mmCIF file of C-alpha atoms and ligand atoms in Angstrom:
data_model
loop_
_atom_site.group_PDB
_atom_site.id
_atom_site.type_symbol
_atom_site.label_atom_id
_atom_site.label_comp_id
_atom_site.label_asym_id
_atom_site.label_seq_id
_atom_site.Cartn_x
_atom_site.Cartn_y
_atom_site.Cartn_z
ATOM 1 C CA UNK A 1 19.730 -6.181 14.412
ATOM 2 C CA UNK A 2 21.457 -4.497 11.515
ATOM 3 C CA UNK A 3 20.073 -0.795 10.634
ATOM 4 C CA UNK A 4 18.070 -0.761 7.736
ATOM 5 C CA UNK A 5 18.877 1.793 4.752
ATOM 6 C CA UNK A 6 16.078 3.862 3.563
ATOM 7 C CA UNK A 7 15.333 3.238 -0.294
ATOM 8 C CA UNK A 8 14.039 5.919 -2.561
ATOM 9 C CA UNK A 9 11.727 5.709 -5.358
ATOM 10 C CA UNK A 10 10.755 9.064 -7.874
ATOM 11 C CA UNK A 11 8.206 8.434 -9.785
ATOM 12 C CA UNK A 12 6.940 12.491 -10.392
ATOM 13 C CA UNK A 13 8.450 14.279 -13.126
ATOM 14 C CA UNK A 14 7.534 17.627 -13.871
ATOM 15 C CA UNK A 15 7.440 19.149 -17.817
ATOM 16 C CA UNK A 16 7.928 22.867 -17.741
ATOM 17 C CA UNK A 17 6.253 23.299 -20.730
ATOM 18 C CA UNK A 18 3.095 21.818 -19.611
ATOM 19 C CA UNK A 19 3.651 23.626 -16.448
ATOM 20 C CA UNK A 20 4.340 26.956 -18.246
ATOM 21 C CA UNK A 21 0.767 26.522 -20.304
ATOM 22 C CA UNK A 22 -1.235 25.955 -16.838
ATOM 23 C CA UNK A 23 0.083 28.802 -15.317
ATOM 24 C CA UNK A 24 -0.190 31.360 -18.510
ATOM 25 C CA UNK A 25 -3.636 29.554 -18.612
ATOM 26 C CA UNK A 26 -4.521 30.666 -15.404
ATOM 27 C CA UNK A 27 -2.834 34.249 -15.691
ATOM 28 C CA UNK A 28 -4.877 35.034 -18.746
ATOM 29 C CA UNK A 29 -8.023 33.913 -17.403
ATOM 30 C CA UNK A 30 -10.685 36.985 -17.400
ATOM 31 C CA UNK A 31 -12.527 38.377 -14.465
ATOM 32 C CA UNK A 32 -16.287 36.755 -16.355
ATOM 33 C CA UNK A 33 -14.423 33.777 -15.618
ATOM 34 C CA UNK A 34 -13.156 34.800 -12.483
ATOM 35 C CA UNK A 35 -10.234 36.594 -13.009
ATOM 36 C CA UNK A 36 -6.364 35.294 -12.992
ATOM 37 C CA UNK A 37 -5.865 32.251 -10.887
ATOM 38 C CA UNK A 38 -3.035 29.951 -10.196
ATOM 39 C CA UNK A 39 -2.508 26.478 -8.610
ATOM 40 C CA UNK A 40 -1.409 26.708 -4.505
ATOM 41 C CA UNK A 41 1.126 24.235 -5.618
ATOM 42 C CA UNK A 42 3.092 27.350 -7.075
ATOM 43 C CA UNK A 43 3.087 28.592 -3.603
ATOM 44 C CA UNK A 44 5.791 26.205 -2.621
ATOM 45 C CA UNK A 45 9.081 26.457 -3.972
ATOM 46 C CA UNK A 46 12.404 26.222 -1.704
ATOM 47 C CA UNK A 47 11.352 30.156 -0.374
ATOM 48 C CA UNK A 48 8.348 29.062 -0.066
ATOM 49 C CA UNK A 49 8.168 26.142 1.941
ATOM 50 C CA UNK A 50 10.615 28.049 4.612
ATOM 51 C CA UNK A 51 8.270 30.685 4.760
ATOM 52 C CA UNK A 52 5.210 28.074 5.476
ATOM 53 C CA UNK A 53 7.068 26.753 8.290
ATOM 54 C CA UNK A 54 7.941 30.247 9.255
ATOM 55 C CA UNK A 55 3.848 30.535 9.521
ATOM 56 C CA UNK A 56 3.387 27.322 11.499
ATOM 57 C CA UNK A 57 5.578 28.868 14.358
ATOM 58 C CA UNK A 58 3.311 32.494 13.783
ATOM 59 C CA UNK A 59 1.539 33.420 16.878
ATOM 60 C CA UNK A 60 -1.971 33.849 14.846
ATOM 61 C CA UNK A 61 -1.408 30.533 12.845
ATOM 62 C CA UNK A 62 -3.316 27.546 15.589
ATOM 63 C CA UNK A 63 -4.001 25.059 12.810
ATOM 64 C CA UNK A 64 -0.486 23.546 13.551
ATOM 65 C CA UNK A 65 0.370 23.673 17.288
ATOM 66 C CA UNK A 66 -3.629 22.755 17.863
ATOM 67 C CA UNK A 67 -3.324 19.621 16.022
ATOM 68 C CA UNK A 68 0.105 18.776 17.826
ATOM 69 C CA UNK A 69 -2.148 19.241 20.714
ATOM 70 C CA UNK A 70 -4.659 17.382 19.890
ATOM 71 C CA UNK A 71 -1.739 14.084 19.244
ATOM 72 C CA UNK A 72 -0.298 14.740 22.581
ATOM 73 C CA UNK A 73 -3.284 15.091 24.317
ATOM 74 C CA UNK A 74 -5.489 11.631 22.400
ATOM 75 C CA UNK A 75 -2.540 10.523 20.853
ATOM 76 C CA UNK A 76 -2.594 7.032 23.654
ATOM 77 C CA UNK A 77 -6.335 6.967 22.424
ATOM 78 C CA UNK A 78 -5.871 6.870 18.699
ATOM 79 C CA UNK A 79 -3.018 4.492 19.474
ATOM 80 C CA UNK A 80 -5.607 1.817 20.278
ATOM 81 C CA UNK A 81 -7.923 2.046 17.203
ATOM 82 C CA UNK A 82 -4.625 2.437 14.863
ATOM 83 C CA UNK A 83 -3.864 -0.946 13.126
ATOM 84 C CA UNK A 84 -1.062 -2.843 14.427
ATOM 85 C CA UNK A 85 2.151 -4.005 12.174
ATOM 86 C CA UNK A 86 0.806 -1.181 9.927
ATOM 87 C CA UNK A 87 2.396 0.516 6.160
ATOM 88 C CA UNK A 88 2.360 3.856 7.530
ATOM 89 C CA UNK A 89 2.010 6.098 4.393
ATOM 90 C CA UNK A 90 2.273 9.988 5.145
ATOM 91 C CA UNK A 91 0.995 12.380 2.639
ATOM 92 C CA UNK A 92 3.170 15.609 1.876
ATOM 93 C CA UNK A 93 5.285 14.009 4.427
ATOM 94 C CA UNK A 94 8.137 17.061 4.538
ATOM 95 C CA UNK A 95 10.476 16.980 7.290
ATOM 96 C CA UNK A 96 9.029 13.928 8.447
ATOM 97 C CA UNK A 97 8.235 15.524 11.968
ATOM 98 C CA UNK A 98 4.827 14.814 12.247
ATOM 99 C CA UNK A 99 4.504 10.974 11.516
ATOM 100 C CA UNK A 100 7.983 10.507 13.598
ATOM 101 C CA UNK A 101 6.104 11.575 16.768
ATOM 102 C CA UNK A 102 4.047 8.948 16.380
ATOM 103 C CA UNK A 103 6.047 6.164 15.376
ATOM 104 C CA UNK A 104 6.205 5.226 19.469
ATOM 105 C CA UNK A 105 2.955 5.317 19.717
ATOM 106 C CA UNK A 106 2.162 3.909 16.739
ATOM 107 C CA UNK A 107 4.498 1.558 16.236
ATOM 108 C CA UNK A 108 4.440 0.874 12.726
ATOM 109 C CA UNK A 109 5.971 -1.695 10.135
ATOM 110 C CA UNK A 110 7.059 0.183 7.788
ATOM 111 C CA UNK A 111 7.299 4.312 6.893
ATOM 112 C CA UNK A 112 6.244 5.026 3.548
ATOM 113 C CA UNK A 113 7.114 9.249 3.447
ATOM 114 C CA UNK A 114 5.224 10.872 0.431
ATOM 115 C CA UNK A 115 6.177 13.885 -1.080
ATOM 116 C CA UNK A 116 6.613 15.551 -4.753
ATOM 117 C CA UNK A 117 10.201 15.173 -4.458
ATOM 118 C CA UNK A 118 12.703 12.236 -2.718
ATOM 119 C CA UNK A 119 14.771 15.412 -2.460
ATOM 120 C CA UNK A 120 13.061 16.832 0.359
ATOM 121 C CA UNK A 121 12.851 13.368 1.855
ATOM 122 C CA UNK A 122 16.510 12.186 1.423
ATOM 123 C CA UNK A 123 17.634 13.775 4.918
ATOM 124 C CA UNK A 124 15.137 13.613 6.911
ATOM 125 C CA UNK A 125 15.086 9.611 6.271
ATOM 126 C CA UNK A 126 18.427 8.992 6.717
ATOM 127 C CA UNK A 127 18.206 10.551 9.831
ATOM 128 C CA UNK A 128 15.359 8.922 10.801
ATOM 129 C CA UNK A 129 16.669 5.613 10.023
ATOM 130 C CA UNK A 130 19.372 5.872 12.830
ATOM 131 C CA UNK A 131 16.898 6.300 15.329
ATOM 132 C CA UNK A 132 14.577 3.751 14.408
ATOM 133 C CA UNK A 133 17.229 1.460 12.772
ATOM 134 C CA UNK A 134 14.558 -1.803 12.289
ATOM 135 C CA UNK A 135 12.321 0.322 10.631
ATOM 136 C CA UNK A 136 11.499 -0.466 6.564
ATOM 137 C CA UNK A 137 11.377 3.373 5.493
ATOM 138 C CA UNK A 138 10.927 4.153 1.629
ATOM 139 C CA UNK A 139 10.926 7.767 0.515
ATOM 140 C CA UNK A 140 8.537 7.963 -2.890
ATOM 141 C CA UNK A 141 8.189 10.910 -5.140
ATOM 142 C CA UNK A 142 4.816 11.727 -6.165
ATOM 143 C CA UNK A 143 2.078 14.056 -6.948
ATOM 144 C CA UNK A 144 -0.329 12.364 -5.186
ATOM 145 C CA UNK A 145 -3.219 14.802 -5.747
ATOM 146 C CA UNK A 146 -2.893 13.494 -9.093
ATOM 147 C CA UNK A 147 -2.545 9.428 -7.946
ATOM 148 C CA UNK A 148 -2.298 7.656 -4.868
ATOM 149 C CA UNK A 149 -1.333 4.745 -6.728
ATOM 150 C CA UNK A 150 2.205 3.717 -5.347
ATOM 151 C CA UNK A 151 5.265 1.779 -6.855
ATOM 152 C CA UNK A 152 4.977 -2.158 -5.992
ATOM 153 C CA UNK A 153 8.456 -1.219 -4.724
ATOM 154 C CA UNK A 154 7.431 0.919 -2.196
ATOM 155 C CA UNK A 155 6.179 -2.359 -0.660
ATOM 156 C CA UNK A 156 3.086 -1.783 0.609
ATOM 157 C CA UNK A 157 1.128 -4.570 -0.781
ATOM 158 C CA UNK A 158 2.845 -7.161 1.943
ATOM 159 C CA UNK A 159 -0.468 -7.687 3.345
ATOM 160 C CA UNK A 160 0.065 -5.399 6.206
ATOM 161 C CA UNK A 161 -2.671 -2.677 6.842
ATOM 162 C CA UNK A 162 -2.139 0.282 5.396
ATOM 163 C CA UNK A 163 -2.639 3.499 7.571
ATOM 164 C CA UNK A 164 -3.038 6.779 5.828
ATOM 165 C CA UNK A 165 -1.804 9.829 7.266
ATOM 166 C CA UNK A 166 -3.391 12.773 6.234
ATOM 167 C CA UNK A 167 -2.624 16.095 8.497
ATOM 168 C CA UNK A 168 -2.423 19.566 8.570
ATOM 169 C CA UNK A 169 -5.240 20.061 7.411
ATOM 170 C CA UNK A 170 -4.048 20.302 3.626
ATOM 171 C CA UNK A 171 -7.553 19.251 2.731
ATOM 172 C CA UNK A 172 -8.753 22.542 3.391
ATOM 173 C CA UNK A 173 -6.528 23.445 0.201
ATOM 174 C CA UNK A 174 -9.047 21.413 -1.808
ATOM 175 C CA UNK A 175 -12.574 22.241 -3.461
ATOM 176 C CA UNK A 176 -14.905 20.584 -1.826
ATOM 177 C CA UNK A 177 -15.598 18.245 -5.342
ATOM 178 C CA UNK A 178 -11.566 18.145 -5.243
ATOM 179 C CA UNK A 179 -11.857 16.592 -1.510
ATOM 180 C CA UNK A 180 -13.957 14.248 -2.386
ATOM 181 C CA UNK A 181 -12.047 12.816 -5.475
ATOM 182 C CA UNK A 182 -8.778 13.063 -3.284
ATOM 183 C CA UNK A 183 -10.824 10.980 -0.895
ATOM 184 C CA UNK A 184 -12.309 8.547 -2.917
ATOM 185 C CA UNK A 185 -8.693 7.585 -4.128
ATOM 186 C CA UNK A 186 -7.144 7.730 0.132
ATOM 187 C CA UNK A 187 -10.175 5.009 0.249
ATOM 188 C CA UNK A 188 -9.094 2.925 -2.490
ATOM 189 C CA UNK A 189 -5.125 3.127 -1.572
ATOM 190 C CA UNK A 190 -6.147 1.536 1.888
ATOM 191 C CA UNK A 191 -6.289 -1.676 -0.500
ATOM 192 C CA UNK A 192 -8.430 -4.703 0.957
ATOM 193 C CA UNK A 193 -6.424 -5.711 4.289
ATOM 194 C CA UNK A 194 -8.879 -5.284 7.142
ATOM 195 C CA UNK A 195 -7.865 -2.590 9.842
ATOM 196 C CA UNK A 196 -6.612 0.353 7.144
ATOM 197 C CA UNK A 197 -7.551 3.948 7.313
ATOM 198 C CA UNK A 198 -6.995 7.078 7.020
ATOM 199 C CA UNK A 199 -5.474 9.580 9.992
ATOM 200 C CA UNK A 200 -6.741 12.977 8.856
ATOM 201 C CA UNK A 201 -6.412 16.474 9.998
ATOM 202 C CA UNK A 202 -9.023 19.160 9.499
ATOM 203 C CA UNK A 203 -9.474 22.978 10.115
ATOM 204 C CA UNK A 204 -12.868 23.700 11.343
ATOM 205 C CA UNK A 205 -14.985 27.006 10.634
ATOM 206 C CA UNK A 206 -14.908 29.591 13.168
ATOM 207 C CA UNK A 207 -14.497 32.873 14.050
ATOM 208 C CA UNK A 208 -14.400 34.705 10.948
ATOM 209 C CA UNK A 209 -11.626 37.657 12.891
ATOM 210 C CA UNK A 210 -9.760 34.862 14.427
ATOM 211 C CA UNK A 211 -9.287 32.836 10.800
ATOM 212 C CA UNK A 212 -8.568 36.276 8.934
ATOM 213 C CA UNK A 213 -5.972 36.976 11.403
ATOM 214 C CA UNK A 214 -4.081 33.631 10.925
ATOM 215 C CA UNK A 215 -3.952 34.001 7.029
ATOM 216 C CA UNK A 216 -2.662 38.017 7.412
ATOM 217 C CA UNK A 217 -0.438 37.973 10.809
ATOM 218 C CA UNK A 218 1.239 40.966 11.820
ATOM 219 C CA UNK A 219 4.856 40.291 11.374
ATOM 220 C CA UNK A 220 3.680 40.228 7.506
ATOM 221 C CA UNK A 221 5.045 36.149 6.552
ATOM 222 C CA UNK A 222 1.992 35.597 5.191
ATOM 223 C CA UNK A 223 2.078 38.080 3.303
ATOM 224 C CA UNK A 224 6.155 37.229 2.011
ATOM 225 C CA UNK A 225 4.342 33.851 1.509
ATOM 226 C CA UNK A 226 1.511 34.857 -0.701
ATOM 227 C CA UNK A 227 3.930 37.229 -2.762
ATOM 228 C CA UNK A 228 6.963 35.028 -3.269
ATOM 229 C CA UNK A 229 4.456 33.023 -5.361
ATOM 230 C CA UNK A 230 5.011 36.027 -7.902
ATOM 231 C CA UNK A 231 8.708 35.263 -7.978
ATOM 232 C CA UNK A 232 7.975 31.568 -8.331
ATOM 233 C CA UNK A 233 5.748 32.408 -11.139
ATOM 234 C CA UNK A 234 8.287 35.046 -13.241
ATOM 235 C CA UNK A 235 11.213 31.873 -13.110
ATOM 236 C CA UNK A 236 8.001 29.307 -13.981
ATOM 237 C CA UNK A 237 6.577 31.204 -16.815
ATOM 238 C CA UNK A 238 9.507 34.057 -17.671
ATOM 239 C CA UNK A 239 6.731 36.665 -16.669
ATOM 240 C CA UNK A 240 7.776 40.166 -15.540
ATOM 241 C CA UNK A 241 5.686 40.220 -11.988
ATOM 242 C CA UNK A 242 7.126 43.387 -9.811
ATOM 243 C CA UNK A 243 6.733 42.391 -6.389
ATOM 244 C CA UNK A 244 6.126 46.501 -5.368
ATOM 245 C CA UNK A 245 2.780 46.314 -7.556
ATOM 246 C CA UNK A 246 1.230 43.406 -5.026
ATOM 247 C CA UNK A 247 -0.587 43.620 -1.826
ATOM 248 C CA UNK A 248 -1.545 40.121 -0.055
ATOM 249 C CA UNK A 249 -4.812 39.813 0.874
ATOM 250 C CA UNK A 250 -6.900 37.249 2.665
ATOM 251 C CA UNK A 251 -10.625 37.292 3.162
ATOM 252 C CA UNK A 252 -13.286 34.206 4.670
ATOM 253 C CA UNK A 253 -15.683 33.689 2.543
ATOM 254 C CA UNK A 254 -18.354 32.619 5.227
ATOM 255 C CA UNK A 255 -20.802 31.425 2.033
ATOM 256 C CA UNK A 256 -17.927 28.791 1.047
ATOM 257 C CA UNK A 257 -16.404 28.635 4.322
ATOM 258 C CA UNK A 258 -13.226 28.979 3.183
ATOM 259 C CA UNK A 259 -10.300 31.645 3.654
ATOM 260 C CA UNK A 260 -9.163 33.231 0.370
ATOM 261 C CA UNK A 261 -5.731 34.439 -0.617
ATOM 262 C CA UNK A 262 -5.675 36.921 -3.283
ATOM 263 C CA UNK A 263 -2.291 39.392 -4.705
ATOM 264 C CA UNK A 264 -3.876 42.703 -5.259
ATOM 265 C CA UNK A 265 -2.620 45.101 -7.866
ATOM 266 C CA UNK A 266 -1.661 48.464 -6.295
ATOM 267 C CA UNK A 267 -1.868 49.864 -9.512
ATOM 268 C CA UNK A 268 -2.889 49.209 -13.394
ATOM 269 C CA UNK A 269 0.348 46.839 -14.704
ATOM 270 C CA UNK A 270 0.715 45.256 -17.704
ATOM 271 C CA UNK A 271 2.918 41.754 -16.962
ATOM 272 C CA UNK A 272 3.502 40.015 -19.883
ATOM 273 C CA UNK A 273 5.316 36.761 -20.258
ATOM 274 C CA UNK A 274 6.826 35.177 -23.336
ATOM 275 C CA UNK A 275 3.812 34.921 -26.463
ATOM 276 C CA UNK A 276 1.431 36.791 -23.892
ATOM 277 C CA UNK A 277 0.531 39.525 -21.626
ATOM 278 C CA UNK A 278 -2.118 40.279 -19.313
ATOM 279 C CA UNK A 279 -3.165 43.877 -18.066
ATOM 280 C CA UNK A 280 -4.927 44.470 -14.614
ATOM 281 C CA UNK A 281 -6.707 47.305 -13.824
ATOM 282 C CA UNK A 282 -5.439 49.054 -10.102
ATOM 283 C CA UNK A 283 -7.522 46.695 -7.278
ATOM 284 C CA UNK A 284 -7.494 43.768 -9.330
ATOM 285 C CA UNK A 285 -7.109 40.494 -7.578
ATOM 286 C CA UNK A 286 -5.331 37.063 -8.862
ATOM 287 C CA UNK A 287 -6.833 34.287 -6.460
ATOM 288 C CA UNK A 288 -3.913 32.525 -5.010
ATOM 289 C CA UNK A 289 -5.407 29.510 -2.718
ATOM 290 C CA UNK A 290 -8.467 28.591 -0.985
ATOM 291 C CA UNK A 291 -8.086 27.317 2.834
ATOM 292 C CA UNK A 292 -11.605 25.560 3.047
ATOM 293 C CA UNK A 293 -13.180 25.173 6.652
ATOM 294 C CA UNK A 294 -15.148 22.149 7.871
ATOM 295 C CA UNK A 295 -17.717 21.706 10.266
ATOM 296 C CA UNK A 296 -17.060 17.741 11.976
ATOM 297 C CA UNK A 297 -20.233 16.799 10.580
ATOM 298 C CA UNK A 298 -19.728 17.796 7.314
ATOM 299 C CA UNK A 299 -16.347 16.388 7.087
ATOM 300 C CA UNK A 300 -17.947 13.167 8.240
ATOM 301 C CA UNK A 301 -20.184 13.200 5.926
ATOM 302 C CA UNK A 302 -17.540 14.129 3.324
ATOM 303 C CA UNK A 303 -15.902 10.778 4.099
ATOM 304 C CA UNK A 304 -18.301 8.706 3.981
ATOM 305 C CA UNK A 305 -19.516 9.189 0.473
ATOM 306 C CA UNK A 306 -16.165 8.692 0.421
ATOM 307 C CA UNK A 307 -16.670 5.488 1.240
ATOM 308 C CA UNK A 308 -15.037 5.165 4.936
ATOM 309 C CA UNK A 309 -16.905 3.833 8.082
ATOM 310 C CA UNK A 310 -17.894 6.219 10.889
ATOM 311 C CA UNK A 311 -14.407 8.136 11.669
ATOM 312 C CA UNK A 312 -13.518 8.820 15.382
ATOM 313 C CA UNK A 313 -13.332 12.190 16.196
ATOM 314 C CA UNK A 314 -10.742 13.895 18.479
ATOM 315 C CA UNK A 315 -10.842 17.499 18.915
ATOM 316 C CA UNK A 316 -8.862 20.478 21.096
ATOM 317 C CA UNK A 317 -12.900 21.071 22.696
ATOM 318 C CA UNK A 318 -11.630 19.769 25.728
ATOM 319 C CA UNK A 319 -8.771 22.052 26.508
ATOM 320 C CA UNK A 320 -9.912 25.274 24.682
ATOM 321 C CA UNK A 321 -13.583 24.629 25.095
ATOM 322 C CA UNK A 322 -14.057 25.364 21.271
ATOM 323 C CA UNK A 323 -13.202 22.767 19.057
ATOM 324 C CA UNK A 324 -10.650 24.410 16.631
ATOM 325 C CA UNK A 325 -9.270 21.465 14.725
ATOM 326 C CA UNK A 326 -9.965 18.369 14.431
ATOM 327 C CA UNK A 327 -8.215 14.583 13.982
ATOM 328 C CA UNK A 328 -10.385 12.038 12.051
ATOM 329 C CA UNK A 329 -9.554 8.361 11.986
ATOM 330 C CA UNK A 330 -11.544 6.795 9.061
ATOM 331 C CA UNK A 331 -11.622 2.940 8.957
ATOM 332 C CA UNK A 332 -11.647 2.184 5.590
ATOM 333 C CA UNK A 333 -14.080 -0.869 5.940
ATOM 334 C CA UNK A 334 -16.562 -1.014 8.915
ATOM 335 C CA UNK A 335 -14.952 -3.105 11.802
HETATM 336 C C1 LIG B 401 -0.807 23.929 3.785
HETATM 337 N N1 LIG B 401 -2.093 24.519 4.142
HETATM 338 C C2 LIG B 401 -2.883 23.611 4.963
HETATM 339 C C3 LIG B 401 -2.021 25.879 4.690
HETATM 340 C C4 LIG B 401 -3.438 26.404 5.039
HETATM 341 O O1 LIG B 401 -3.621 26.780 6.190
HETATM 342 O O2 LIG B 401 -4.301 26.362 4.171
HETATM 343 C C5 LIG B 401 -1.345 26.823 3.716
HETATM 344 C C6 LIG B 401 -1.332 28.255 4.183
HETATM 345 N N2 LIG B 401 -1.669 29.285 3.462
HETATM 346 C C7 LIG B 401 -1.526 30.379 4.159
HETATM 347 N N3 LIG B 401 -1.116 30.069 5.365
HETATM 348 C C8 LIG B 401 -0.968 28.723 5.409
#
């Protein structure tokens, strides 16, 4: 059979004005209000996303290597609820890594990889391709926590189930009102072909000294993490941040369950930013993300207002005893 050649769709364009006003928005915003905030989006430029897969390798970081876990472990198991012949459509799909591993398993159709940019996609397709050479593969750029909705080219609406892929646990990086919106629109994008879903992974509450430590680990990447968002920010928004004035910070929040990033001022600064300035006081925090934490049951609940059927539940309980993370499979319909 003659390989296949991965096609590539963008469909995302960003404005930098309109993404200068969000973030000056968000910079100006006063502490009855909250104090400064800006998007986690920001957190991810090319610096950026090295140093978050510098964290996924971090001794104090579990969310990642628990999840591979859990696939290695249930993977055979999830194999047989998974749809057969599926559109395999992986959300924030990166390197590709994580949906590759499963493409034995799996053994899907076709390999829809999703992600802001086709850039990030390009390589890790093509080399994808030559291992899996009768593969359809289509790389799309999109912000899909703005729309799910994806090109007719992507070809997806063949009539083939369409299975959702979901992990990481970059839920947690949505309000819980956010979550369910993002979810409402993973339900619709399953389209009407019986046997779709969506493959999710979840970080579940715990240990408030165990969480803190994987959001502020000692070799300090977090940290480079959190505060690269302030160089991100000063070629975004031509502010003046000075990285020596910012101390990371990360706190849970056990009312919200959710870990909080802030960038703490280590002194009163004045950073100002063309047509506006801001000054904060010494201790003054900027929230930088929220990493929300889910019980099982409340995620299940979460999807089915969503409008999914019961989900099947794998966790790591059975090798660590605790239940750290979870893998969700939510039919879209009930079988
Ligand atoms: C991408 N996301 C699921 C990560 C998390 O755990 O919330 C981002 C992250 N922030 C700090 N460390 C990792």
């Amino acid at each position: 059979m003659p390989m296949k050649t991965p096609r590539f769709i963008q469909i995302y364009q960003d404005n930098a004005q309109v993404v200068q006003q969000e973030l000056v928005q968000g910079l100006a915003s006063n502490p009855a209000h909250g104090g400064a905030t800006t998007s986690p989006k920001f957190l991810y430029d090319a610096l950026g996303s090295r140093l978050f897969e510098a964290i996924t390798e971090l001794p104090e970081y579990y969310p990642t290597r628990t999840e591979a876990a859990i696939f290695r472990t249930h993977g055979d198991a999830m194999a047989r609820q998974m749809p057969k012949g599926a559109t395999l459509i992986d959300l924030g799909a990166g390197n590709c890594g994580k949906a590759a591993s499963l493409f034995d398993r799996f053994a899907p159709a076709r390999y829809v990889a999703v992600d802001i940019s086709v850039d990030f996609l390009r390589g890790a397709l093509e080399c994808l391709q030559r291992q899996y050479p009768a593969l359809d593969m289509v790389g799309v750029g999109l912000d899909f926590s703005r729309t799910l909705e994806l090109p007719p080219e992507a070809g997806a609406n063949d009539g083939s189930p369409r299975l959702l892929f979901y992990p990481g646990s970059s839920i947690g990086n949505f309000t819980p009102d956010e979550a369910l919106v993002f979810l409402r629109q993973a339900h619709a994008a399953c389209g009407p072909v019986p046997g779709s879903g969506l493959l999710i992974g979840v970080d579940l509450v715990k240990d408030t000294a165990e969480l803190e430590a994987a959001y502020d680990d000692a070799l300090g990447v977090t940290a480079a993490f959190n505060r690269n968002l302030l160089l991100h920010i000063n070629r975004l928004a031509g502010s003046d941040f000075a990285l020596a004035d910012w101390s990371h910070v990360a706190l849970y929040n056990t009312a919200h369950s959710r870990i909080e990033m802030h960038l703490q001022s280590r002194r009163a600064v004045t950073v100002t930013w063309p047509g506006g300035h801001r000054a904060f006081v010494a201790g003054e925090r900027m929230h930088t993300e929220n990493s929300y934490k889910w019980t099982v049951e409340g995620f299940a609940d979460l999807l089915q207002q969503a409008g999914f059927a019961t989900p099947s539940v794998w966790t790591d309980a059975q090798t660590t005893g605790q239940g750290r993370f979870a893998v969700l499979w939510a039919p879209a319909q009930t079988p």
